[in-house]
Amino acid sequence: MAPHHEPFKGLAPVKWESVAQEDPKEFMTKVFADAQTIVDSIPVPAVVKQATASQ
């Protein structure tokens, strides 16, 4: 399991010379996965939980 701070590296400056310019798919997949992890770590307010649970 990766350390809990690992996804925050997705917010760091990018060294573009280390990114494959021809096919940045792997890089973008990792960035999007890290971003999703960060978003998912934010708790949902109780009001939103209640509103979505009643649907």
C-alpha positions as a Markdown table, in Angstrom:
| # | Residue | x | y | z |
|---|---|---|---|---|
| 1 | Met | 0.0 | 0.0 | 0.0 |
| 2 | Ala | 1.3 | 3.4 | -0.9 |
| 3 | Pro | 1.9 | 6.0 | 1.8 |
| 4 | His | -1.1 | 8.2 | 2.5 |
| 5 | His | 0.8 | 11.3 | 1.3 |
| 6 | Glu | 1.7 | 9.8 | -2.0 |
| 7 | Pro | -1.3 | 11.3 | -4.0 |
| 8 | Phe | -0.3 | 14.8 | -3.0 |
| 9 | Lys | 2.7 | 14.5 | -5.3 |
| 10 | Gly | 0.1 | 15.0 | -8.1 |
| 11 | Leu | -0.1 | 18.6 | -6.9 |
| 12 | Ala | 3.6 | 19.2 | -7.2 |
| 13 | Pro | 5.3 | 21.0 | -10.1 |
| 14 | Val | 6.0 | 18.7 | -13.1 |
| 15 | Lys | 9.4 | 18.0 | -14.6 |
| 16 | Trp | 8.2 | 17.9 | -18.1 |
| 17 | Glu | 11.4 | 16.4 | -19.5 |
| 18 | Ser | 10.6 | 13.2 | -17.5 |
| 19 | Val | 7.1 | 12.9 | -19.1 |
| 20 | Ala | 6.9 | 10.9 | -22.3 |
| 21 | Gln | 5.9 | 13.5 | -24.8 |
| 22 | Glu | 4.8 | 11.0 | -27.5 |
| 23 | Asp | 2.3 | 9.2 | -25.2 |
| 24 | Pro | 1.5 | 11.0 | -21.9 |
| 25 | Lys | -1.3 | 8.6 | -21.2 |
| 26 | Glu | 0.4 | 6.8 | -18.2 |
| 27 | Phe | 1.3 | 10.2 | -16.7 |
| 28 | Met | -2.2 | 11.5 | -17.1 |
| 29 | Thr | -3.7 | 8.3 | -15.7 |
| 30 | Lys | -1.6 | 8.6 | -12.5 |
| 31 | Val | -2.4 | 12.3 | -12.1 |
| 32 | Phe | -6.2 | 11.7 | -12.5 |
| 33 | Ala | -6.0 | 8.8 | -10.0 |
| 34 | Asp | -4.1 | 10.9 | -7.5 |
| 35 | Ala | -6.7 | 13.7 | -7.9 |
| 36 | Gln | -9.6 | 11.3 | -7.4 |
| 37 | Thr | -7.9 | 10.0 | -4.2 |
| 38 | Ile | -7.6 | 13.6 | -2.9 |
| 39 | Val | -11.2 | 14.4 | -3.8 |
| 40 | Asp | -12.5 | 11.2 | -2.2 |
| 41 | Ser | -10.6 | 12.0 | 1.0 |
| 42 | Ile | -12.7 | 15.1 | 1.6 |
| 43 | Pro | -15.7 | 14.2 | 3.9 |
| 44 | Val | -19.2 | 14.8 | 2.5 |
| 45 | Pro | -21.1 | 17.3 | 4.7 |
| 46 | Ala | -24.1 | 15.7 | 6.6 |
| 47 | Val | -26.5 | 17.9 | 4.7 |
| 48 | Val | -25.4 | 16.6 | 1.3 |
| 49 | Lys | -25.4 | 13.0 | 2.6 |
| 50 | Gln | -29.0 | 13.5 | 3.9 |
| 51 | Ala | -30.2 | 15.1 | 0.6 |
| 52 | Thr | -28.7 | 12.3 | -1.6 |
| 53 | Ala | -29.8 | 9.5 | 0.7 |
| 54 | Ser | -33.5 | 10.4 | 0.4 |
| 55 | Gln | -33.5 | 10.1 | -3.4 |
